[in-house]
Amino acid sequence: MNSRRRFLKLSALGTTALSGLYPIGQAFASSFKGKSNQPIVISTWDHGMPANDAAWQVLAAQGHALDAVEAGVRIPEADPKVRTVGYGGYPDREGHVTLDACIMDKEGNCGSVAFLEHIKHPISVARKVMEETPHVMLVGEGALQFALAQGFEKENLLTPESEKDWQNWLKESKYKPVINIENHDTIGMLALDAHGNLAGACTTSGAAYKMHGRVGDSPIIGAGLFVDNEVGGATATGLGEAVVRMVGSHLVVELMRQGHAPEKACRLAVERIVSKQKNVKDLQVGFIALNKQGEYGGYCIQKGFNYAVRDKRVNKLIDAKSSM
Ligand code: SD4
């Protein structure tokens, strides 16, 4: 169908059908095959702004969404001032910087690494897992061996600042992360390219001062990230344990499949998490979502979560609505 006919069909569906509900079980994607050819990228938190810039360079040159999201999230991974992703990330309680990341493409291919030490760009290792192995996920020592075999450099990721903060933390050794500050700055990124295809990436050093060996939601396909090229993609930030329990990003995508707009899908997923928790006062979870038509949205439990959006016209940070 050419784009004009597709537009007319879309208009005929009307705004209610587009932003409202489809009966549960009726696949949104199969009823509506429209897609946007306007590239767009969205990502979590304010470090999403420079990350989006890098992704946008790929998208604006008609590049692929997969290359865009990888290039985008490599920016905070390499930035020691971003204390919750990659190099310079907060260590675990034993002083190890252990990283989690995953990536997903338009075919539903995915790759993931978890509990990976000494490699500055876990997202690129995750992509290699996707492209060079028959597996989806490699963890710990095995992931490191694989990365080294692929030519990644072994580095010390614990910066003097992070080491100093960890030494201070050790004085009390209390695991009580401060919401929106210490443990919620994962970068999750979703892109739609000029070919109408989606991809996503998610990368983090995880919760600050976590137990050694702890893995959050960010490298778990369906929890920290999910992309279905017929429908849309979603990614999560916040307390990984709460996101994993609800397989949060997959839930958001399925809600979009049922016909919900991205922001509403994020809100319903947040509300599901809230409804199952006894105490949400200290809990933060945020989702962002992008659908096949290039519509986007985000939602979180507590105020303070924002996300960055970049397309041909827009380059801005948006405060996500919250349920509290
Ligand atoms: C996790 N979702 O490991 C991540 C936390 C986060 O550190 O968002 N940033 O639970």
XYZ file of C-alpha atoms in Angstrom, residues 17-268:
252
model
C -9.379 3.434 17.015
C -5.851 4.736 16.903
C -5.444 5.883 20.452
C -8.155 3.855 22.089
C -8.821 0.225 22.764
C -8.963 -2.832 20.650
C -10.741 -5.759 22.244
C -8.285 -7.885 24.207
C -6.756 -10.474 21.961
C -7.384 -8.580 18.745
C -3.965 -7.958 17.323
C -3.428 -4.271 16.744
C -0.639 -4.959 14.300
C -2.669 -7.256 12.140
C -5.549 -4.774 11.978
C -3.304 -1.880 11.217
C -0.168 -2.227 9.177
C 0.664 1.458 8.903
C 4.196 2.492 9.597
C 6.167 5.666 9.753
C 9.147 6.410 7.596
C 10.146 9.335 9.779
C 13.081 8.275 11.919
C 12.935 8.900 15.625
C 14.927 7.870 18.683
C 13.948 7.985 22.359
C 15.969 7.082 25.428
C 15.815 7.158 29.191
C 17.071 9.994 31.407
C 19.011 13.130 30.546
C 22.072 11.204 29.433
C 19.717 10.191 26.631
C 20.258 13.617 25.037
C 23.894 13.082 23.933
C 23.122 9.422 23.298
C 20.248 10.424 21.001
C 22.593 12.792 19.147
C 24.851 9.868 18.247
C 21.902 7.680 17.285
C 20.397 10.490 15.236
C 23.509 10.786 13.097
C 22.936 7.197 12.002
C 19.180 7.612 11.511
C 19.458 10.904 9.606
C 21.847 9.236 7.155
C 19.186 6.554 6.451
C 21.105 4.105 8.624
C 19.593 1.165 10.436
C 17.892 1.395 13.810
C 20.142 -1.364 15.162
C 23.304 0.622 14.365
C 21.688 3.749 15.773
C 20.841 2.275 19.169
C 24.255 0.682 19.540
C 26.045 3.936 18.633
C 23.709 5.887 20.912
C 24.127 3.960 24.133
C 27.894 3.685 23.671
C 28.053 7.404 24.561
C 27.054 7.061 28.245
C 28.865 3.708 28.430
C 32.133 5.518 27.721
C 31.394 8.568 29.880
C 32.864 8.310 33.398
C 30.542 11.093 34.566
C 27.557 8.835 33.969
C 27.783 6.782 37.151
C 25.197 4.164 36.358
C 26.280 2.895 32.954
C 29.537 1.365 31.694
C 32.894 2.930 32.556
C 32.655 4.858 35.828
C 29.496 3.010 36.917
C 28.964 2.397 40.638
C 30.496 -0.910 41.741
C 28.821 -3.696 43.662
C 29.371 -3.987 47.403
C 32.665 -5.809 46.811
C 34.035 -3.048 44.601
C 33.469 -4.751 41.236
C 31.887 -2.846 38.349
C 29.642 -5.490 36.773
C 27.647 -4.597 33.688
C 24.400 -5.780 32.106
C 23.218 -5.020 28.549
C 21.006 -6.291 25.772
C 20.035 -5.428 22.223
C 17.177 -6.476 19.944
C 16.634 -6.044 16.210
C 13.760 -5.893 13.751
C 13.798 -9.674 13.196
C 13.371 -10.420 16.890
C 17.023 -11.419 17.136
C 18.544 -10.533 20.450
C 21.787 -10.679 22.364
C 22.603 -10.072 25.980
C 25.430 -10.030 28.500
C 25.134 -9.936 32.262
C 27.511 -9.732 35.222
C 30.251 -8.735 32.773
C 33.396 -7.101 34.153
C 36.243 -5.134 32.540
C 34.601 -4.316 29.202
C 33.620 -0.715 28.583
C 30.999 -1.415 25.928
C 28.781 -4.292 27.021
C 26.191 -3.308 24.397
C 28.645 -4.148 21.620
C 29.427 -7.483 23.254
C 25.668 -8.146 23.441
C 25.420 -7.411 19.729
C 28.245 -9.879 19.053
C 26.412 -12.512 21.107
C 23.394 -11.903 18.875
C 25.325 -11.983 15.625
C 28.180 -14.390 16.242
C 26.794 -17.095 18.519
C 23.805 -19.453 18.519
C 22.868 -18.081 21.970
C 20.989 -15.107 23.379
C 22.803 -14.544 26.643
C 26.302 -14.918 28.064
C 27.183 -14.064 31.646
C 30.155 -13.443 33.912
C 33.463 -15.070 33.120
C 32.086 -16.720 29.968
C 30.901 -13.364 28.637
C 34.308 -11.861 29.389
C 36.154 -14.688 27.627
C 33.878 -14.253 24.620
C 34.428 -10.483 24.564
C 38.210 -10.894 24.695
C 38.076 -13.478 21.915
C 36.101 -10.949 19.858
C 38.866 -8.384 20.311
C 37.395 -6.214 23.077
C 39.967 -4.664 25.383
C 40.154 -5.603 29.073
C 40.002 -2.415 31.157
C 39.645 -1.242 34.717
C 36.183 0.319 34.881
C 36.382 1.480 38.508
C 37.232 5.189 38.326
C 38.840 6.980 41.309
C 35.489 8.735 41.970
C 33.574 5.478 42.053
C 36.195 3.885 44.259
C 36.025 6.813 46.687
C 32.220 6.654 46.850
C 32.382 2.904 47.418
C 34.899 3.340 50.264
C 32.508 5.848 51.859
C 29.595 3.493 51.378
C 31.541 0.696 53.064
C 31.593 2.672 56.326
C 27.896 1.899 56.820
C 27.413 -0.758 54.151
C 23.680 -0.089 54.029
C 21.906 -1.186 50.886
C 19.220 1.443 50.529
C 19.453 3.018 47.093
C 18.115 6.547 46.769
C 15.409 6.590 44.129
C 16.139 8.528 40.932
C 19.710 9.015 42.077
C 21.707 5.961 42.906
C 20.197 3.095 41.095
C 17.923 4.221 38.332
C 19.952 5.629 35.532
C 20.082 2.786 33.103
C 19.978 3.891 29.494
C 17.309 2.208 27.430
C 16.976 3.385 23.832
C 14.436 2.691 21.086
C 14.757 3.776 17.463
C 12.641 3.702 14.333
C 14.612 4.150 11.130
C 13.828 5.576 7.699
C 13.086 2.043 6.470
C 10.312 1.773 9.049
C 12.168 -0.713 11.241
C 12.600 -0.731 15.002
C 15.464 -1.746 17.300
C 16.310 -1.261 20.955
C 19.226 -1.362 23.374
C 19.571 -1.250 27.129
C 22.765 -1.001 29.198
C 23.584 -0.420 32.872
C 25.940 -0.973 35.757
C 22.813 -1.933 37.692
C 21.877 -1.025 41.215
C 24.718 0.647 43.124
C 26.277 -1.573 45.814
C 24.231 -4.574 44.780
C 25.290 -8.057 45.889
C 28.146 -9.518 43.876
C 26.548 -11.537 41.089
C 23.233 -9.676 41.138
C 21.651 -9.205 37.710
C 18.766 -6.793 37.156
C 16.172 -6.456 34.448
C 18.305 -4.597 31.928
C 19.888 -7.604 30.166
C 16.730 -9.713 30.394
C 14.873 -9.761 27.095
C 11.224 -8.973 27.818
C 12.000 -7.307 31.149
C 14.508 -4.498 30.455
C 13.833 -4.392 26.716
C 11.470 -5.807 24.137
C 10.975 -5.024 20.457
C 8.391 -6.434 18.086
C 8.858 -4.854 14.685
C 5.150 -5.233 13.893
C 4.044 -3.314 16.953
C 6.691 -1.313 18.811
C 9.365 -1.454 21.456
C 9.671 -0.693 25.147
C 12.461 -0.407 27.674
C 12.630 -0.010 31.427
C 14.583 1.742 34.132
C 14.276 1.572 37.881
C 14.414 -1.263 40.347
C 15.101 -4.281 38.172
C 13.611 -6.815 40.553
C 10.175 -5.189 40.193
C 10.487 -5.076 36.399
C 11.603 -8.705 36.098
C 8.666 -9.920 38.201
C 6.261 -8.365 35.710
C 8.342 -8.936 32.522
C 7.714 -5.222 32.142
C 8.854 -4.286 28.641
C 7.122 -7.261 27.063
C 3.971 -6.262 28.912
C 4.173 -2.723 27.493
C 4.583 -4.044 23.936
C 1.674 -6.440 24.359
C -0.476 -3.568 25.637
C 0.438 -1.593 22.510
C -0.465 -4.660 20.431
C -3.917 -4.503 22.000
C -4.240 -0.943 20.691
C -3.039 1.235 23.538
C -0.972 4.295 22.710
C 2.626 4.154 24.030
C 2.106 6.388 27.068
C -1.009 4.532 28.109
C 0.704 1.167 27.656
C 3.527 2.388 29.918
C 1.001 3.655 32.469
C -0.918 0.381 32.552
